[in-house]
XYZ file of C-alpha atoms in Angstrom:
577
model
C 140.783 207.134 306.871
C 143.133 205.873 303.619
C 146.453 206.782 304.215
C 147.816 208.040 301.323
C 150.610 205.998 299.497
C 153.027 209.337 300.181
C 152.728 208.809 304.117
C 154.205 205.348 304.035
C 157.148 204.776 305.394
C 160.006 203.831 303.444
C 161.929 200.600 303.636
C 165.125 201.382 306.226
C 168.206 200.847 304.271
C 171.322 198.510 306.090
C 174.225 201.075 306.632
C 176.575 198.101 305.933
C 174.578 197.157 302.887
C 173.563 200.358 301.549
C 174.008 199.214 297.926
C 173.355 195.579 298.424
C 169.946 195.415 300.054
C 168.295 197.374 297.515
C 169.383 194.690 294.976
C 169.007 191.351 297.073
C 166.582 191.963 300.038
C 162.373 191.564 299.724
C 160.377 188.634 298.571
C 160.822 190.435 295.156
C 164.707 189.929 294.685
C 164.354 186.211 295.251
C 165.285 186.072 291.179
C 168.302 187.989 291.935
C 169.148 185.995 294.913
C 169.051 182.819 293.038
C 171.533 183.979 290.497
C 173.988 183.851 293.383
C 173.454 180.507 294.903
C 175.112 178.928 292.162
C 178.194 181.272 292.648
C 178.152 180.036 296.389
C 175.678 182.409 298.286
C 174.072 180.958 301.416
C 171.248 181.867 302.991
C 172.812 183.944 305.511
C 175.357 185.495 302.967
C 172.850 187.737 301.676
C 172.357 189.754 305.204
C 175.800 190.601 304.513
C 177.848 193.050 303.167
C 178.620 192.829 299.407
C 182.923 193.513 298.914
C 183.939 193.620 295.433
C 187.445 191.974 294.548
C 188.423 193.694 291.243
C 191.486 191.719 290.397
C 193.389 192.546 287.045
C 195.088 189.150 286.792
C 196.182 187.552 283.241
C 198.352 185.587 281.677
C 199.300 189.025 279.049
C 202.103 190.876 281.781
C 204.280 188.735 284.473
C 202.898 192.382 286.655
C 199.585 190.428 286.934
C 200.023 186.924 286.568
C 199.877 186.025 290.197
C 197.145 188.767 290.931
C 194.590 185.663 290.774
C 195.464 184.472 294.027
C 195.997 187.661 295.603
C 192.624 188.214 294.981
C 191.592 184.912 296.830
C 193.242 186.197 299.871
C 191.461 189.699 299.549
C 187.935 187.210 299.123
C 189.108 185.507 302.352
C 189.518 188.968 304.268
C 186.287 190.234 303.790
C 184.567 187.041 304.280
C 186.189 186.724 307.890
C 185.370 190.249 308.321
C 181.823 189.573 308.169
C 181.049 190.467 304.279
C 180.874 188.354 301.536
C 182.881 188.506 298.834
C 182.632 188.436 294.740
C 185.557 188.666 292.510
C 185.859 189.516 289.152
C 187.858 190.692 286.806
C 189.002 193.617 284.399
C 191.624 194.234 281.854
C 195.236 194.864 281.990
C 197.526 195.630 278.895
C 201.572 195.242 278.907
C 203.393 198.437 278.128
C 206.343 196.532 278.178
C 205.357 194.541 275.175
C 203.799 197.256 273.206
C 206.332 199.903 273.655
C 207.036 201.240 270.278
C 204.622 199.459 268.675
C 201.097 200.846 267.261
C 199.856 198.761 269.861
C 200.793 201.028 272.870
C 198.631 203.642 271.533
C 195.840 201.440 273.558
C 197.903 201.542 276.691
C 196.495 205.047 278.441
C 192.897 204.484 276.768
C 193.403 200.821 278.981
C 193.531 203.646 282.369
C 189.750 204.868 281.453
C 188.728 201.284 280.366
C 189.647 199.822 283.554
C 188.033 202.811 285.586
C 185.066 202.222 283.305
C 184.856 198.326 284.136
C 185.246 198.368 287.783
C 182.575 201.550 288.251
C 180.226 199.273 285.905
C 180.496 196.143 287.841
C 180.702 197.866 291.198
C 177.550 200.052 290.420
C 175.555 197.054 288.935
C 175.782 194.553 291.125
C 175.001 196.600 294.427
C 178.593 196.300 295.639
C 179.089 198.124 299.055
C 182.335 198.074 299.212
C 185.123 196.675 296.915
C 188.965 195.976 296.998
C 190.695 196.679 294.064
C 194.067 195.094 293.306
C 196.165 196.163 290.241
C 199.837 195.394 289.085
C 200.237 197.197 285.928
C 200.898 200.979 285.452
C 197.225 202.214 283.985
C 195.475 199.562 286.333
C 196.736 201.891 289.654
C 195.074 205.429 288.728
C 192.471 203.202 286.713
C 191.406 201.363 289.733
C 191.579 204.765 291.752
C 189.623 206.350 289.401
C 186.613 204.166 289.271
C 186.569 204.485 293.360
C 186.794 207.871 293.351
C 183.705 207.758 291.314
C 181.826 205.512 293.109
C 182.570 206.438 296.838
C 181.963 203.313 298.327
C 184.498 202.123 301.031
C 187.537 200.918 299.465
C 191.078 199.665 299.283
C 193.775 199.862 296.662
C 196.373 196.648 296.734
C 199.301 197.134 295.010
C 200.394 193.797 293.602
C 204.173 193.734 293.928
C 207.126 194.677 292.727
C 209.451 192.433 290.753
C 212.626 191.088 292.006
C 216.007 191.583 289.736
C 216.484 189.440 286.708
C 220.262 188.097 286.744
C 222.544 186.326 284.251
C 225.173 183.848 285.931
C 229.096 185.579 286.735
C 227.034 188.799 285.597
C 226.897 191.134 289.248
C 224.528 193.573 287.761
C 220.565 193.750 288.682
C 218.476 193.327 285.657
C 215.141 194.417 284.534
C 212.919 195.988 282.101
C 214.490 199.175 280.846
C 218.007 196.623 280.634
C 216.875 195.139 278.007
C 215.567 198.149 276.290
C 218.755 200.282 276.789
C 221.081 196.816 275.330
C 218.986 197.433 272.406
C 220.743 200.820 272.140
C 224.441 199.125 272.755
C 223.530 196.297 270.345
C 222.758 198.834 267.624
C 226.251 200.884 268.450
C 227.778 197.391 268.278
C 228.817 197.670 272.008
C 227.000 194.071 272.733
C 226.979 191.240 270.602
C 223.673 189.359 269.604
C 224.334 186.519 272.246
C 225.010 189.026 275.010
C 221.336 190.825 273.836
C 219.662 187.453 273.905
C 221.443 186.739 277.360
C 219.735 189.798 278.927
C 216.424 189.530 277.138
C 216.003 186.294 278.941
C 217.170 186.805 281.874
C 215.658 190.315 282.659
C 212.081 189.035 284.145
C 212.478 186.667 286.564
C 208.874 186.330 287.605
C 205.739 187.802 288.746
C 205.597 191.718 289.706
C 205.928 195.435 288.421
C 208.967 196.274 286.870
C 211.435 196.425 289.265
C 212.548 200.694 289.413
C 210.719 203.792 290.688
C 209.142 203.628 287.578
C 205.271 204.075 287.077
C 203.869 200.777 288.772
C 205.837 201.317 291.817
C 205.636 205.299 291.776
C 201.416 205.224 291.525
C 201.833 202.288 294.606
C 203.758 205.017 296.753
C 201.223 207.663 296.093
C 198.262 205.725 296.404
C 199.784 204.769 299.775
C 200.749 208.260 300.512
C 197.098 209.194 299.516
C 195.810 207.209 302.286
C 194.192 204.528 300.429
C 196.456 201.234 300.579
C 197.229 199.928 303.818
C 200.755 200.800 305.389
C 203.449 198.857 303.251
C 201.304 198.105 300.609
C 203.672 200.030 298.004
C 206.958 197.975 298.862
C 206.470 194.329 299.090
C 207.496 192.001 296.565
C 204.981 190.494 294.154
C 205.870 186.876 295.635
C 205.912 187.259 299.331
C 204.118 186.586 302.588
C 203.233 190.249 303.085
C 201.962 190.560 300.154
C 199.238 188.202 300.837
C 198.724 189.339 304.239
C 198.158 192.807 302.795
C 195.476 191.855 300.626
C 194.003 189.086 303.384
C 193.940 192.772 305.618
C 192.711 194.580 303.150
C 189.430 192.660 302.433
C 189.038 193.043 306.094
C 189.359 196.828 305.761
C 186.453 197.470 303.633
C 184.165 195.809 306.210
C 185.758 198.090 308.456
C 185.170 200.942 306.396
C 182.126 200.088 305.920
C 181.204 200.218 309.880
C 183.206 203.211 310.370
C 181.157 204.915 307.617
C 184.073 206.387 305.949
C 184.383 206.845 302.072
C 186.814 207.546 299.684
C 186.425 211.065 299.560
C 186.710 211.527 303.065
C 190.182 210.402 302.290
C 191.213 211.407 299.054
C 191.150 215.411 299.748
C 193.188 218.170 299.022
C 195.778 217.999 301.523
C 195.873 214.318 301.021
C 197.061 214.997 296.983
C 199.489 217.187 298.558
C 201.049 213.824 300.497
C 201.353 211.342 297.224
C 202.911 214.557 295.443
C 205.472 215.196 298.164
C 206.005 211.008 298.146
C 206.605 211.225 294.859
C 208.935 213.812 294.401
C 210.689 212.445 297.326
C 211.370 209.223 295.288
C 212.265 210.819 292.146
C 208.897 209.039 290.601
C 207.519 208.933 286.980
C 206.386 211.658 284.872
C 203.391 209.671 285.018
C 202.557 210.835 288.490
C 201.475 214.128 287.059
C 199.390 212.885 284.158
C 197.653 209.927 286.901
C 197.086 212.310 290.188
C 195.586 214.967 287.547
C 192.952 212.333 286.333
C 192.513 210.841 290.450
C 191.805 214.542 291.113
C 189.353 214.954 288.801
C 187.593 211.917 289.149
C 187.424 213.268 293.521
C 186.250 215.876 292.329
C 189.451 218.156 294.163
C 191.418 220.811 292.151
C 194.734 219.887 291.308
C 196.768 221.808 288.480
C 200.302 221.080 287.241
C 200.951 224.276 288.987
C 200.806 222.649 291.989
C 203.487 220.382 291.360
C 205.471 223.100 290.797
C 204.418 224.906 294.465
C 205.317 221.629 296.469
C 208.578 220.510 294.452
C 210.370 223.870 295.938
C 210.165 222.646 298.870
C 210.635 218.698 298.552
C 213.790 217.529 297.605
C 214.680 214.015 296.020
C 215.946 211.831 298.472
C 215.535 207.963 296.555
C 218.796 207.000 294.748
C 216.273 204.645 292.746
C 216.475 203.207 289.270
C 216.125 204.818 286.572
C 218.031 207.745 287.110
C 220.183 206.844 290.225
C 221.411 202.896 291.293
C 218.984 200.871 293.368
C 215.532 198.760 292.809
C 212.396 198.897 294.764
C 213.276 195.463 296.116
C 216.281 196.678 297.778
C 214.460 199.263 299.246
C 211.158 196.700 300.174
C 214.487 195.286 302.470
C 215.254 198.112 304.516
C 212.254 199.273 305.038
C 209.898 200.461 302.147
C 208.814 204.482 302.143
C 207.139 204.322 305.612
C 210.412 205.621 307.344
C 211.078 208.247 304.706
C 207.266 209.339 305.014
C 207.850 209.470 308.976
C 211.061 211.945 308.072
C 209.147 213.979 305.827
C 206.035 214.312 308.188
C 208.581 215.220 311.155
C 209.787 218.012 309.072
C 206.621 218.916 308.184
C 206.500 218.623 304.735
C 203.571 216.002 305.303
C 200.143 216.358 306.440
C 199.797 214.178 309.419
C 196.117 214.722 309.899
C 194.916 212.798 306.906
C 192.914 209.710 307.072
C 193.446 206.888 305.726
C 191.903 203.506 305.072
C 193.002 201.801 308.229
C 190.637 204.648 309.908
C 193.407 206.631 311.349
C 195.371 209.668 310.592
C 198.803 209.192 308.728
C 200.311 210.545 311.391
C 199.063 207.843 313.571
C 199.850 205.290 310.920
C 203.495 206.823 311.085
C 203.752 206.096 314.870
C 206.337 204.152 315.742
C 207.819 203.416 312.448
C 211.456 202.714 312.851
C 214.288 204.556 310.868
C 216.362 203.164 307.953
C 219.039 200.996 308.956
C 222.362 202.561 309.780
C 224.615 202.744 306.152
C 222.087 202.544 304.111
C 222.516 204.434 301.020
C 218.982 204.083 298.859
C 217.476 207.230 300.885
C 219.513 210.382 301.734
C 218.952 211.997 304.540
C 216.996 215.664 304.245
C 220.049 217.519 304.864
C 222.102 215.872 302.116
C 219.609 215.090 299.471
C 220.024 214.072 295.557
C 218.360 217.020 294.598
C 217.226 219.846 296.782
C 214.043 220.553 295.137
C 211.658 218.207 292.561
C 212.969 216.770 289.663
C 209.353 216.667 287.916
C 209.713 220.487 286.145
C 206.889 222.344 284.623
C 207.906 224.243 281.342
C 206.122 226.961 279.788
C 207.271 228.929 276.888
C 206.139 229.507 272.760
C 206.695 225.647 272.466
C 204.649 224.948 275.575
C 201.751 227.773 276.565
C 200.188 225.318 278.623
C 202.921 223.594 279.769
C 205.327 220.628 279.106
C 206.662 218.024 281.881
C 210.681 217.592 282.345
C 212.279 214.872 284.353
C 215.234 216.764 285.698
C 217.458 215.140 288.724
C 220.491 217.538 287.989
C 222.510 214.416 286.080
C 221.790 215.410 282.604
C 222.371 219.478 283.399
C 219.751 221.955 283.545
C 220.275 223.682 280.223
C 220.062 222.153 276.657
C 220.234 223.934 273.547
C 220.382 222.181 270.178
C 219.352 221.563 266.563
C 215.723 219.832 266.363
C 215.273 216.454 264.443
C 211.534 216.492 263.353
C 209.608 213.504 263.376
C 206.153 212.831 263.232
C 205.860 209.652 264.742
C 207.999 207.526 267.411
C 208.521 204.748 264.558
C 210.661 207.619 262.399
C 212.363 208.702 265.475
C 213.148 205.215 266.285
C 214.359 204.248 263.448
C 216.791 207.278 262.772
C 218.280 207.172 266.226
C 219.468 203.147 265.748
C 220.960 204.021 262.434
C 223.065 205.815 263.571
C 221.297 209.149 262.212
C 221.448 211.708 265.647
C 224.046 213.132 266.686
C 225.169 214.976 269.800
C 223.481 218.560 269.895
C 220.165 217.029 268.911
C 216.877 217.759 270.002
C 214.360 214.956 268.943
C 211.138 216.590 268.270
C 208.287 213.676 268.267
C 204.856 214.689 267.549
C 201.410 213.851 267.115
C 201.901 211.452 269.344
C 199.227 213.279 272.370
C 195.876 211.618 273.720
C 194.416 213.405 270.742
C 196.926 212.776 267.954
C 198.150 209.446 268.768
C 195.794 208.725 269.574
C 196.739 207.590 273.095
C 199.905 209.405 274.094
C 202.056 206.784 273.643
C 205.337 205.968 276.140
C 208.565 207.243 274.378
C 210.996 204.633 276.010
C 211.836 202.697 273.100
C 213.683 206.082 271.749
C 214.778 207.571 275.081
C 216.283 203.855 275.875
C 217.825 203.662 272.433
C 219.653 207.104 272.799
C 221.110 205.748 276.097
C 222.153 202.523 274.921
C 223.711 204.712 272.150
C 225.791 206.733 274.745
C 224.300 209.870 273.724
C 221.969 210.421 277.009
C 223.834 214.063 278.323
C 224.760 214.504 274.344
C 221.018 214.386 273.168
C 217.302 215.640 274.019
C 214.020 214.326 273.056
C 210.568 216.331 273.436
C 207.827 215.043 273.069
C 203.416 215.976 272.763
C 203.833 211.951 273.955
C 204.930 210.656 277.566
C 207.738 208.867 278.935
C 207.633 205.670 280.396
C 209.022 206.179 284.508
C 212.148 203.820 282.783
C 213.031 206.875 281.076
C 215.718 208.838 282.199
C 217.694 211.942 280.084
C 217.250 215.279 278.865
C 213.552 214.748 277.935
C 210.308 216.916 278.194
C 206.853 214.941 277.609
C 203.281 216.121 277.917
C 203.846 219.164 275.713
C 200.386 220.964 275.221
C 198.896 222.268 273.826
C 199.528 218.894 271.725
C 200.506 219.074 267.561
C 197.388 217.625 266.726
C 194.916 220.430 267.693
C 197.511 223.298 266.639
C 199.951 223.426 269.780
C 203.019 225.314 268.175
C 205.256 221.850 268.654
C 203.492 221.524 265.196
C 205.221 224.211 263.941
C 208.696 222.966 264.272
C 210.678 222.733 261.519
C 213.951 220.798 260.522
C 216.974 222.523 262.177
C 215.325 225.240 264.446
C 216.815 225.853 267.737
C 215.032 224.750 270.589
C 216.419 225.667 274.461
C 215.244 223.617 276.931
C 215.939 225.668 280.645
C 214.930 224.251 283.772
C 216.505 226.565 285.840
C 213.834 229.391 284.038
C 211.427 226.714 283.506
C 210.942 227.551 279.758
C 211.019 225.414 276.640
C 211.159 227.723 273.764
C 211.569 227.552 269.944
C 214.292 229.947 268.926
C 212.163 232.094 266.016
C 209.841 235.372 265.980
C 206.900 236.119 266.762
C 206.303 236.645 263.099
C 207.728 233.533 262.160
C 205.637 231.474 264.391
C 202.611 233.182 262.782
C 203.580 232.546 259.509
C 203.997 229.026 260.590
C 200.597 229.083 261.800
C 198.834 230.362 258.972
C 200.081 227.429 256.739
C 199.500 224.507 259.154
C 196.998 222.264 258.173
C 194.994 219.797 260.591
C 195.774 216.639 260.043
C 192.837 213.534 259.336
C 192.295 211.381 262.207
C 195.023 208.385 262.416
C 191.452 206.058 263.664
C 187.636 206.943 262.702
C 185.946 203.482 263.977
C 186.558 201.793 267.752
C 188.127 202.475 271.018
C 190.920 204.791 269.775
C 188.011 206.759 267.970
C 185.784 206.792 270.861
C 188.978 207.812 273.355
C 190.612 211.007 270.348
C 186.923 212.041 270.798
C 186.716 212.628 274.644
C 189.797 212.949 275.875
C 191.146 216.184 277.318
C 194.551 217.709 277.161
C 197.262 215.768 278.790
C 197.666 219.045 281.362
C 194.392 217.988 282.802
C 195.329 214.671 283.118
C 193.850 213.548 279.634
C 190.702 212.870 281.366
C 187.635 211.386 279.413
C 184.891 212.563 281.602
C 185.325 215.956 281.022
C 182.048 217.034 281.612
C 182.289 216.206 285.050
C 182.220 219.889 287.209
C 184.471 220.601 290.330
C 182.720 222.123 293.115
């Protein structure tokens, strides 16, 4: 009798090449076999598994000019692993050099980009696995996101930080957010135009992140955290031995992965969200945290709130006299030691959860084994019992000005309570402009809006006019708010993410000239000082303003995107369970 075509059994698929086979194996894939030959392939590559390498090396950022041969390291892990291994590439943009330009409207839209790219490569080419290696702030959670997405066994490399820049008889440790805060004392005439040109060039000495707990080097401690870099990925420098063995380890990892059977979202749960927040607030990290682990979250499909940071940061305090707020750079703490021994003091204290897994396959608390404490009179990390801040700087406000919430970064050096006049301007150029003439003054609040995912669009970094009010002297005299974020150089009396944002109606659009605004972390309100009635007066008058970009990526991105206190997320159709 026939059998019919239903009873035949189906091809068995290769767990180690789950993606792969279905692409390459069968008499009828010999035209996509013979694509790869001329890319190297072997006969006997294509019974192996297929690792991605998604490097995000150019020439545009020093953060990711030496991610090229990082990513021939990662190659060379895999392949000795037993895989075989195809790079390629996607984008990376430089914050740095488009920071108060129109130009760093593009820089979060660059996050989804990224996560696009790799998911597209990844998921077209039968990939089974993949490293990922960014250097940049948006390639991090963009590189997260996309595996997240995909849930194919994966690793995160972290690319480096920077070591200090350095001018000669000159004892202090340069970097980034030096050169932006000289442009400050160069416009109060405190440096002269040689000693601003001295810095400038002197500030980047080479290849890595910028050098601080800012974003790069925050998202590379909570990926870490997270479980999914290998241990000490998050504090090596950029040109190092370890940094190449971490990425020659890490190609091996995905192989490993792949045999174990574990996926991303085996790692990247709950509880393990609750580790990179603790990490984070632990190191007095970016702003940014919140807007990236939101997105991450998302894209794992695991609820996550702002609320949340709020719930942990009672109970974490700030231990990381890091840059920009307190003295040291991630390089000096790469020396004694990176985060591992902090992460081993919080998970002793239980403010960890040591029964996550991670990519090397074991729990973080057997990761943690045997780590060795800080050395004796060190003074980057503070012990629990005598820490910089006893609870999280990152502080959610609510209030009129912010129903849905607004994110302060608060370490208890710029006080807890601000009241002032606000200075209205609707777009970081004005703002900019009127702080270096010499135009705010101390009892300021510097209102900045349309400047959210929407309105920007693109939620542009405010560090040009936070760094300009320090260089000015006015950084305990002066605060800035903001529908916009902060760039993890910024340090002050500033609240960023306001929502909801200007552009859609959020009441920061109803702000006028000379209102009072109080900004209280201790209540955890940021409120406009007018009625009820007032505000919907306001209200009734505002008028929606025409879209700043109707053709293009910025188009495409106002379109989509969701409120910055979900992350600012463009797949936002995508359901939690």
């Amino acid at each position: 009798m026939k059998k019919s075509s239903s009873s035949k059994a189906s091809k068995p698929v290769d767990p180690l090449r789950p993606y792969s086979s279905l692409v390459l194996d069968g008499p009828e894939r010999a035209p996509s076999r013979a694509m790869l030959y001329p890319v190297g392939f072997k006969p006997e590559d294509f019974k192996k598994p297929l690792i991605g390498i998604a490097s995000t090396w150019s020439m545009v950022t020093p953060c990711n000019m030496h991610i090229d041969k990082l990513a021939l390291e990662a190659e060379k892990g895999a392949n000795e692993a037993g895989g075989k291994a195809i790079i390629f590439n996607t984008i990376s943009v430089s914050d740095g050099i488009s920071m108060g330009s129109e130009g760093m409207k593009y820089s979060l839209v660059s996050r989804e980009v990224i996560a696009d790219s790799i998911e597209t490569v990844v998921g077209c080419e039968g990939m089974d696995g993949f490293v990922a290696i960014g250097g940049c702030d948006k390639n991090m959670p963009g590189s997260m996101i996309a595996i997240a997405r995909m849930n194919r066994p994966a690793v995160f490399v972290y690319g480096g930080t920077i070591l200090p820049g350095c001018i000669i008889g000159d004892t202090r440790k340069l970097d980034i957010v030096s050169v932006f805060e000289a442009v400050g004392a160069h416009a109060n005439k405190k440096i002269n135009d040689a000693e601003l040109q001295a810095i400038e060039s002197c500030a980047i000495p080479g290849p890595g992140s910028c050098g601080g707990m800012y974003t790069a080097n925050t998202m590379a401690s909570a990926i870490e955290a997270l479980g999914m870099s290998l241990p000490n990925s998050s504090a090596q420098a950029a040109v190092s031995p370890a940094k190449k063995k971490d990425c020659l380890q890490a190609g091996a990892a995905v192989v490993n992965l792949l045999r174990q059977g574990i996926k991303p979202l085996d790692i990247m749960t709950r509880k393990a969200f609750e580790n990179a927040i603790t990490v984070v607030i632990a190191l007095g990290g970016s702003t940014n945290a919140v807007l990236h682990l939101l997105a991450m979250a998302n894209a794992a499909r695991v609820k996550l709130t702002i609320d949340d940071f709020t719930c942990i940061g009672k109970h974490v305090p700030v231990l990381a006299d890091l840059k920009p707020s307190g003295k040291h750079l991630m390089s000096e703490l790469v020396a004694i030691g990176g985060i591992r021994p902090m992460m081993k003091t919080l998970l002793d204290a239980g403010l960890l959860h040591g029964d996550c897994l991670t990519v090397t396959g074991k729990t973080l608390r057997e990761d943690l084994e045997g780590v060795q404490p800080y050395p004796a009179g060190q003074t980057i990390i503070h012990s629990l019992d005598n820490p910089i801040k006893k609870d999280s700087h990152l502080v959610v406000l609510y209030g009129n000005l912010s129903p849905e919430g607004g994110i302060a970064k608060i370490t208890g050096k710029e006080g807890l309570r601000f009241e002032g006049r606000a200075r209205v301007f609707d777009s970081e150029e004005q703002a900019l402009k009127k702080i270096l003439d010499g135009g705010i003054k101390k009892g300021d609040v510097v209102v900045i809006r349309y400047e959210g995912p929407k309105g920007g669009p693109g939620m542009r970094e405010m560090l040009a006019p936070t760094s300009a009010i320090m260089g000015k002297g006015l950084g305990k005299e002066v605060a800035l708010i903001t529908d916009g974020r902060f760039s993890g150089g910024t340090h002050g009396f500033v609240v960023g993410h306001i929502t909801p944002e200007a552009y859609v109606g959020g009441p920061l659009a109803l702000v006028k000239e000379g209102d009072t605004i109080v900004i209280d972390a201790e209540k955890r309100a940021l409120s406009l000082v007018i009625s009820a009635q007032e505000m919907k007066a306001r209200r009734k008058q505002w008028k929606a303003p025409k879209p700043r970009y109707t053709r293009g990526v910025l188009a495409k991105y106002a379109h989509l995107v969701t409120s910055a206190s979900t992350g600012a997320v463009t797949d936002q159709n995508l359901k939690l369970e």
